[in-house]
Short mmCIF file of C-alpha atoms in Angstrom, two decimals:
data_model
loop_
_atom_site.label_atom_id
_atom_site.label_comp_id
_atom_site.label_asym_id
_atom_site.label_seq_id
_atom_site.Cartn_x
_atom_site.Cartn_y
_atom_site.Cartn_z
CA MET A 1 -4.94 -7.53 13.78
CA ARG A 2 -1.95 -7.46 11.44
CA ARG A 3 -1.09 -4.26 9.63
CA ILE A 4 0.38 -3.78 6.14
CA GLY A 5 1.71 -0.45 4.90
CA VAL A 6 1.59 0.05 1.13
CA LEU A 7 3.55 2.81 -0.60
CA LEU A 8 3.00 3.36 -4.30
CA PRO A 9 4.86 6.03 -6.29
CA TRP A 10 1.92 6.98 -8.49
CA ALA A 11 -1.28 9.01 -8.34
CA ALA A 12 -4.20 7.21 -6.71
CA ASP A 13 -6.18 7.33 -9.95
CA ASP A 14 -3.44 5.71 -12.06
CA ALA A 15 -5.15 2.79 -13.85
CA VAL A 16 -2.05 0.57 -14.01
CA PHE A 17 -1.35 0.81 -10.31
CA GLN A 18 -5.04 0.48 -9.41
CA THR A 19 -4.94 -2.84 -11.27
CA ARG A 20 -1.77 -3.89 -9.44
CA MET A 21 -3.25 -2.93 -6.08
CA ALA A 22 -6.41 -4.92 -6.86
CA ALA A 23 -4.25 -7.95 -7.74
CA PHE A 24 -2.31 -7.55 -4.47
CA LEU A 25 -5.54 -7.38 -2.45
CA GLY A 26 -6.98 -10.33 -4.37
CA GLY A 27 -3.88 -12.41 -3.65
CA LEU A 28 -4.09 -11.58 0.04
CA GLN A 29 -7.77 -12.53 0.05
CA GLN A 30 -7.00 -15.89 -1.56
CA LEU A 31 -4.61 -16.51 1.34
CA GLY A 32 -7.33 -15.63 3.85
CA TRP A 33 -6.26 -12.06 4.63
CA ILE A 34 -9.24 -9.71 4.40
CA ASP A 35 -8.77 -5.96 4.79
CA GLY A 36 -10.76 -4.81 7.81
CA ARG A 37 -11.34 -8.34 9.09
CA ASN A 38 -7.96 -9.79 10.03
CA VAL A 39 -5.55 -7.31 8.43
CA ARG A 40 -5.49 -3.55 8.11
CA ILE A 41 -4.00 -2.12 4.94
CA ASP A 42 -2.79 1.46 5.03
CA SER A 43 -2.09 2.73 1.50
CA ARG A 44 -0.30 5.87 0.45
CA TRP A 45 -0.04 7.07 -3.15
CA ALA A 46 2.95 9.36 -3.63
CA VAL A 47 3.26 11.49 -6.75
CA GLY A 48 6.59 13.21 -6.06
CA GLU A 49 9.71 12.98 -3.92
CA ALA A 50 8.20 15.18 -1.19
CA ASP A 51 5.13 12.91 -1.01
CA LEU A 52 7.34 9.82 -0.78
CA ARG A 53 9.26 11.19 2.18
CA LYS A 54 6.09 12.32 3.92
CA TYR A 55 4.23 9.06 3.41
CA VAL A 56 7.16 6.84 4.37
CA GLY A 57 7.18 8.63 7.72
CA GLU A 58 3.42 8.27 8.09
CA LEU A 59 3.46 4.56 7.33
CA VAL A 60 6.37 3.82 9.65
CA ALA A 61 4.67 5.77 12.46
CA LEU A 62 1.63 3.48 12.14
CA GLY A 63 3.82 0.51 13.15
CA PRO A 64 2.99 -1.92 10.34
CA ASP A 65 4.07 -5.53 10.49
CA VAL A 66 5.34 -5.18 6.93
CA VAL A 67 5.64 -2.46 4.29
CA MET A 68 5.15 -3.20 0.62
CA ALA A 69 6.57 -0.60 -1.76
CA SER A 70 6.75 -0.43 -5.50
CA GLY A 71 9.24 1.27 -7.75
CA ARG A 72 8.37 3.45 -10.70
CA ARG A 73 9.35 0.95 -13.38
#
């Protein structure tokens, strides 16, 4: 199973980034990649600099095939 790490610099309940994450997952699904079926998606929502550093380390330790990260803008 492939693994994707996702790092987002916002709170998990942020409506804008929830919408973006849903679009990302929908796009993957259209390409045949279904979370839990043939790909595992590990998401981390980082509010501050300390969270970012912590979650980058966590995601890298999981050994993803790719990491998708978003900036704050």
